[in-house]
Amino acid sequence: MMNNILMIDFLKLLEEYGVLITVLFIAILIAFMLITNYSKRIREQENKIDSLYTRIDNLMNKFSPEENKELVGKFVNYAENSTKIQIQLYHLLQNFGAERVSIYEYHNGGKNLAGVEFKKCSNTYEAVSLETKPIIKEMQNLPLSINPIWNKILATRDDIIVPCVEELEDPFLKTYLQSQSIKTYYATILQDYDNTPIGFITMEYYHNSRSLTDDDLEEFNEIAIKSSVLINIK
């Protein structure tokens, strides 16, 4: 008798609060699934980190303590020099009002018709204004042939000075720069200690033209030389 009464009471509660109970149950189920998935991702990340540390430890154990110390020193020097290069780029960006300053480095061997052992380049450093989208990730392992200016810099080793693209007499370069929405373009070669080209530095303006003074161009070239030195000692 008592059991029947309890069953009736339970059915009444279910009838009155069935929707609420169902919603509460679904909410608890979703929360449980989210927590379970989150915990799983955390464990996966922890496993990846543990695996990375294990690989680093195994790598470091292959070297003697003296070699490890030297290796750490090289990493520190690399980081410090990279930071110095980046600071130089932001200096150009801010002082000259540029919208993008980039360094590209040659790589991948091979020889072109001029006998130079470089066919590709990658964007290794970049500084951009707030409204300019970074492109460094996309500009990797690119053949020089895709950009006529890159070929010209390497072939002539001359500075590229284009204060106003609209006034450029070379129709081919003018069309190319306009296709990139560039109003002003400056570039100069980067060389190592024996004057071998190792890359180039560029400075671009997209909204307004900018004519640099002789002092500005001299500072631009000085920073290019400083960057070349820092790249060589990385």
Short mmCIF file of C-alpha atoms in Angstrom, two decimals:
data_model
loop_
_atom_site.label_atom_id
_atom_site.label_comp_id
_atom_site.label_asym_id
_atom_site.label_seq_id
_atom_site.Cartn_x
_atom_site.Cartn_y
_atom_site.Cartn_z
CA MET A 1 0.00 0.00 0.00
CA MET A 2 2.77 2.38 1.04
CA ASN A 3 4.74 1.60 -2.11
CA ASN A 4 1.74 2.43 -4.28
CA ILE A 5 1.34 5.79 -2.53
CA LEU A 6 5.03 6.61 -3.06
CA MET A 7 4.81 5.63 -6.72
CA ILE A 8 1.76 7.86 -7.19
CA ASP A 9 3.56 10.76 -5.49
CA PHE A 10 6.62 10.23 -7.74
CA LEU A 11 4.47 10.18 -10.87
CA LYS A 12 2.77 13.41 -9.78
CA LEU A 13 6.15 15.05 -9.26
CA LEU A 14 7.36 13.82 -12.63
CA GLU A 15 4.17 15.11 -14.26
CA GLU A 16 4.50 18.53 -12.61
CA TYR A 17 8.26 18.98 -12.91
CA GLY A 18 9.10 16.63 -15.78
CA VAL A 19 10.34 19.38 -18.13
CA LEU A 20 12.48 20.94 -15.43
CA ILE A 21 13.98 17.59 -14.46
CA THR A 22 14.70 16.79 -18.14
CA VAL A 23 16.41 20.14 -18.72
CA LEU A 24 18.42 19.74 -15.52
CA PHE A 25 19.47 16.24 -16.54
CA ILE A 26 20.56 17.40 -20.02
CA ALA A 27 22.50 20.33 -18.51
CA ILE A 28 24.30 18.00 -16.11
CA LEU A 29 25.06 15.61 -19.00
CA ILE A 30 26.46 18.41 -21.20
CA ALA A 31 28.56 19.76 -18.33
CA PHE A 32 29.91 16.29 -17.68
CA MET A 33 30.83 15.85 -21.36
CA LEU A 34 32.53 19.27 -21.52
CA ILE A 35 34.53 18.60 -18.37
CA THR A 36 35.52 15.17 -19.66
CA ASN A 37 36.65 16.57 -23.04
CA TYR A 38 38.53 19.42 -21.37
CA SER A 39 40.30 17.00 -19.05
CA LYS A 40 41.19 14.85 -22.05
CA ARG A 41 42.70 17.84 -23.89
CA ILE A 42 44.66 18.83 -20.79
CA ARG A 43 46.05 15.29 -20.50
CA GLU A 44 46.96 15.30 -24.20
CA GLN A 45 48.78 18.63 -23.83
CA GLU A 46 50.58 17.39 -20.73
CA ASN A 47 51.64 14.25 -22.59
CA LYS A 48 52.95 16.35 -25.48
CA ILE A 49 54.90 18.58 -23.09
CA ASP A 50 56.30 15.55 -21.27
CA SER A 51 57.29 14.03 -24.61
CA LEU A 52 59.00 17.27 -25.65
CA TYR A 53 60.94 17.51 -22.39
CA THR A 54 61.98 13.87 -22.77
CA ARG A 55 63.26 14.53 -26.29
CA ILE A 56 65.14 17.63 -25.10
CA ASP A 57 66.67 15.67 -22.20
CA ASN A 58 67.69 12.85 -24.54
CA LEU A 59 69.25 15.38 -26.91
CA MET A 60 71.13 17.21 -24.16
CA ASN A 61 72.41 13.92 -22.71
CA LYS A 62 74.23 13.27 -25.97
CA PHE A 63 76.56 16.18 -25.22
CA SER A 64 79.12 16.68 -22.50
CA PRO A 65 78.52 19.35 -19.81
CA GLU A 66 80.97 21.65 -21.62
CA GLU A 67 79.17 21.15 -24.93
CA ASN A 68 75.80 21.74 -23.26
CA LYS A 69 77.08 25.01 -21.82
CA GLU A 70 78.33 26.09 -25.23
CA LEU A 71 75.02 25.11 -26.84
CA VAL A 72 72.99 27.09 -24.29
CA GLY A 73 75.27 30.06 -24.87
CA LYS A 74 74.62 29.90 -28.60
CA PHE A 75 70.86 29.81 -28.03
CA VAL A 76 71.12 32.85 -25.76
CA ASN A 77 73.24 34.74 -28.29
CA TYR A 78 70.81 33.86 -31.07
CA ALA A 79 67.85 35.15 -29.06
CA GLU A 80 69.67 38.35 -28.10
CA ASN A 81 70.74 39.09 -31.68
CA SER A 82 67.28 38.34 -33.03
CA THR A 83 65.81 40.77 -30.52
CA LYS A 84 68.31 43.46 -31.56
CA ILE A 85 67.34 42.98 -35.22
CA GLN A 86 63.65 43.26 -34.40
CA ILE A 87 64.28 46.47 -32.44
CA GLN A 88 66.06 47.95 -35.49
CA LEU A 89 63.04 47.16 -37.68
CA TYR A 90 60.62 48.82 -35.26
CA HIS A 91 62.92 51.83 -35.13
CA LEU A 92 62.57 52.22 -38.91
CA LEU A 93 58.83 51.63 -38.71
CA GLN A 94 58.27 54.35 -36.14
CA ASN A 95 60.87 56.96 -37.15
CA PHE A 96 60.07 56.86 -40.86
CA GLY A 97 56.34 56.23 -40.57
CA ALA A 98 56.56 53.03 -42.62
CA GLU A 99 53.80 50.43 -42.65
CA ARG A 100 55.93 47.32 -43.13
CA VAL A 101 59.64 46.68 -42.64
CA SER A 102 60.89 43.20 -43.52
CA ILE A 103 64.09 41.20 -43.74
CA TYR A 104 64.35 38.31 -46.19
CA GLU A 105 67.20 35.81 -46.14
CA TYR A 106 68.44 33.72 -49.07
CA HIS A 107 68.72 29.95 -48.77
CA ASN A 108 68.41 26.54 -50.43
CA GLY A 109 71.59 26.46 -52.50
CA GLY A 110 71.78 25.94 -56.22
CA LYS A 111 73.11 28.52 -58.68
CA ASN A 112 71.38 30.95 -60.96
CA LEU A 113 72.70 32.15 -64.34
CA ALA A 114 74.87 34.74 -62.60
CA GLY A 115 76.54 32.01 -60.55
CA VAL A 116 74.99 33.16 -57.27
CA GLU A 117 74.18 30.23 -54.99
CA PHE A 118 70.69 31.34 -53.99
CA LYS A 119 67.32 30.67 -55.59
CA LYS A 120 64.88 31.11 -52.75
CA CYS A 121 64.30 33.39 -49.79
CA SER A 122 62.18 33.56 -46.63
CA ASN A 123 60.83 36.43 -44.58
CA THR A 124 62.71 36.03 -41.27
CA TYR A 125 61.89 39.34 -39.55
CA GLU A 126 58.95 41.72 -39.87
CA ALA A 127 57.59 44.85 -38.20
CA VAL A 128 54.19 46.23 -39.18
CA SER A 129 51.98 49.17 -38.22
CA LEU A 130 48.79 48.54 -36.26
CA GLU A 131 46.55 48.58 -39.33
CA THR A 132 48.82 46.38 -41.45
CA LYS A 133 48.39 42.61 -41.55
CA PRO A 134 51.57 40.57 -40.90
CA ILE A 135 52.53 38.25 -43.76
CA ILE A 136 55.71 36.65 -42.42
CA LYS A 137 54.10 33.20 -42.10
CA GLU A 138 53.04 33.19 -45.75
CA MET A 139 56.34 34.53 -47.08
CA GLN A 140 58.45 31.41 -46.57
CA ASN A 141 60.58 29.35 -48.96
CA LEU A 142 59.69 31.52 -51.96
CA PRO A 143 61.49 31.45 -55.33
CA LEU A 144 63.05 34.79 -56.23
CA SER A 145 61.39 34.56 -59.62
CA ILE A 146 57.96 35.43 -58.19
CA ASN A 147 59.05 39.00 -57.44
CA PRO A 148 60.93 41.06 -60.08
CA ILE A 149 62.31 43.39 -57.43
CA TRP A 150 63.91 40.51 -55.53
CA ASN A 151 65.69 39.43 -58.70
CA LYS A 152 66.81 42.98 -59.39
CA ILE A 153 68.24 43.45 -55.89
CA LEU A 154 70.31 40.28 -56.16
CA ALA A 155 71.41 40.85 -59.75
CA THR A 156 72.48 44.49 -59.39
CA ARG A 157 73.06 44.76 -55.61
CA ASP A 158 71.83 48.33 -55.97
CA ASP A 159 69.44 50.04 -53.60
CA ILE A 160 65.82 50.14 -54.73
CA ILE A 161 64.49 53.65 -54.12
CA VAL A 162 60.91 54.33 -55.19
CA PRO A 163 59.55 57.39 -53.32
CA CYS A 164 56.38 57.43 -55.42
CA VAL A 165 55.21 54.42 -57.40
CA GLU A 166 52.91 56.63 -59.52
CA GLU A 167 55.97 58.43 -60.88
CA LEU A 168 57.97 55.26 -61.59
CA GLU A 169 59.16 55.15 -65.20
CA ASP A 170 59.65 51.38 -65.38
CA PRO A 171 56.17 50.17 -66.45
CA PHE A 172 56.81 46.57 -65.39
CA LEU A 173 57.91 47.41 -61.82
CA LYS A 174 55.22 50.08 -61.59
CA THR A 175 52.50 47.59 -62.47
CA TYR A 176 53.87 45.03 -60.02
CA LEU A 177 54.09 47.48 -57.09
CA GLN A 178 50.62 48.82 -57.81
CA SER A 179 49.27 45.27 -57.79
CA GLN A 180 50.60 45.02 -54.21
CA SER A 181 48.96 48.36 -53.25
CA ILE A 182 52.41 49.83 -52.54
CA LYS A 183 52.80 53.62 -52.72
CA THR A 184 56.47 53.83 -51.70
CA TYR A 185 59.16 51.15 -51.66
CA TYR A 186 62.74 51.06 -50.39
CA ALA A 187 65.06 48.05 -50.33
CA THR A 188 68.75 47.31 -49.97
CA ILE A 189 70.93 44.19 -50.06
CA LEU A 190 72.29 42.49 -46.93
CA GLN A 191 75.80 41.04 -47.23
CA ASP A 192 78.15 38.97 -45.09
CA TYR A 193 81.78 39.77 -44.25
CA ASP A 194 83.08 38.91 -47.72
CA ASN A 195 80.27 40.85 -49.48
CA THR A 196 78.28 37.74 -50.37
CA PRO A 197 74.54 38.53 -50.49
CA ILE A 198 72.67 36.93 -47.60
CA GLY A 199 69.32 38.68 -48.01
CA PHE A 200 67.70 42.09 -48.21
CA ILE A 201 65.68 44.55 -46.16
CA THR A 202 62.54 46.30 -47.42
CA MET A 203 60.43 49.22 -46.24
CA GLU A 204 56.92 49.69 -47.64
CA TYR A 205 54.16 52.32 -47.53
CA TYR A 206 50.58 51.52 -48.57
CA HIS A 207 48.48 54.61 -47.86
CA ASN A 208 50.70 57.60 -48.63
CA SER A 209 53.95 58.15 -50.51
CA ARG A 210 57.04 59.03 -48.48
CA SER A 211 60.22 60.56 -49.87
CA LEU A 212 63.18 59.91 -47.58
CA THR A 213 65.93 62.49 -47.21
CA ASP A 214 69.59 61.67 -47.81
CA ASP A 215 70.06 61.41 -44.03
CA ASP A 216 67.09 59.03 -43.82
CA LEU A 217 68.53 56.83 -46.57
CA GLU A 218 71.90 56.82 -44.85
CA GLU A 219 70.28 55.67 -41.59
CA PHE A 220 68.32 53.00 -43.50
CA ASN A 221 71.58 51.66 -44.97
CA GLU A 222 73.32 51.79 -41.59
CA ILE A 223 70.57 49.68 -40.05
CA ALA A 224 70.86 47.27 -42.99
CA ILE A 225 74.58 46.88 -42.23
CA LYS A 226 73.91 46.38 -38.48
CA SER A 227 71.30 43.75 -39.30
CA SER A 228 73.72 41.97 -41.65
CA VAL A 229 76.31 41.80 -38.86
CA LEU A 230 73.77 40.46 -36.34
CA ILE A 231 72.55 37.83 -38.82
CA ASN A 232 76.13 36.71 -39.45
CA ILE A 233 76.91 36.22 -35.75
CA LYS A 234 73.63 34.44 -34.85
#
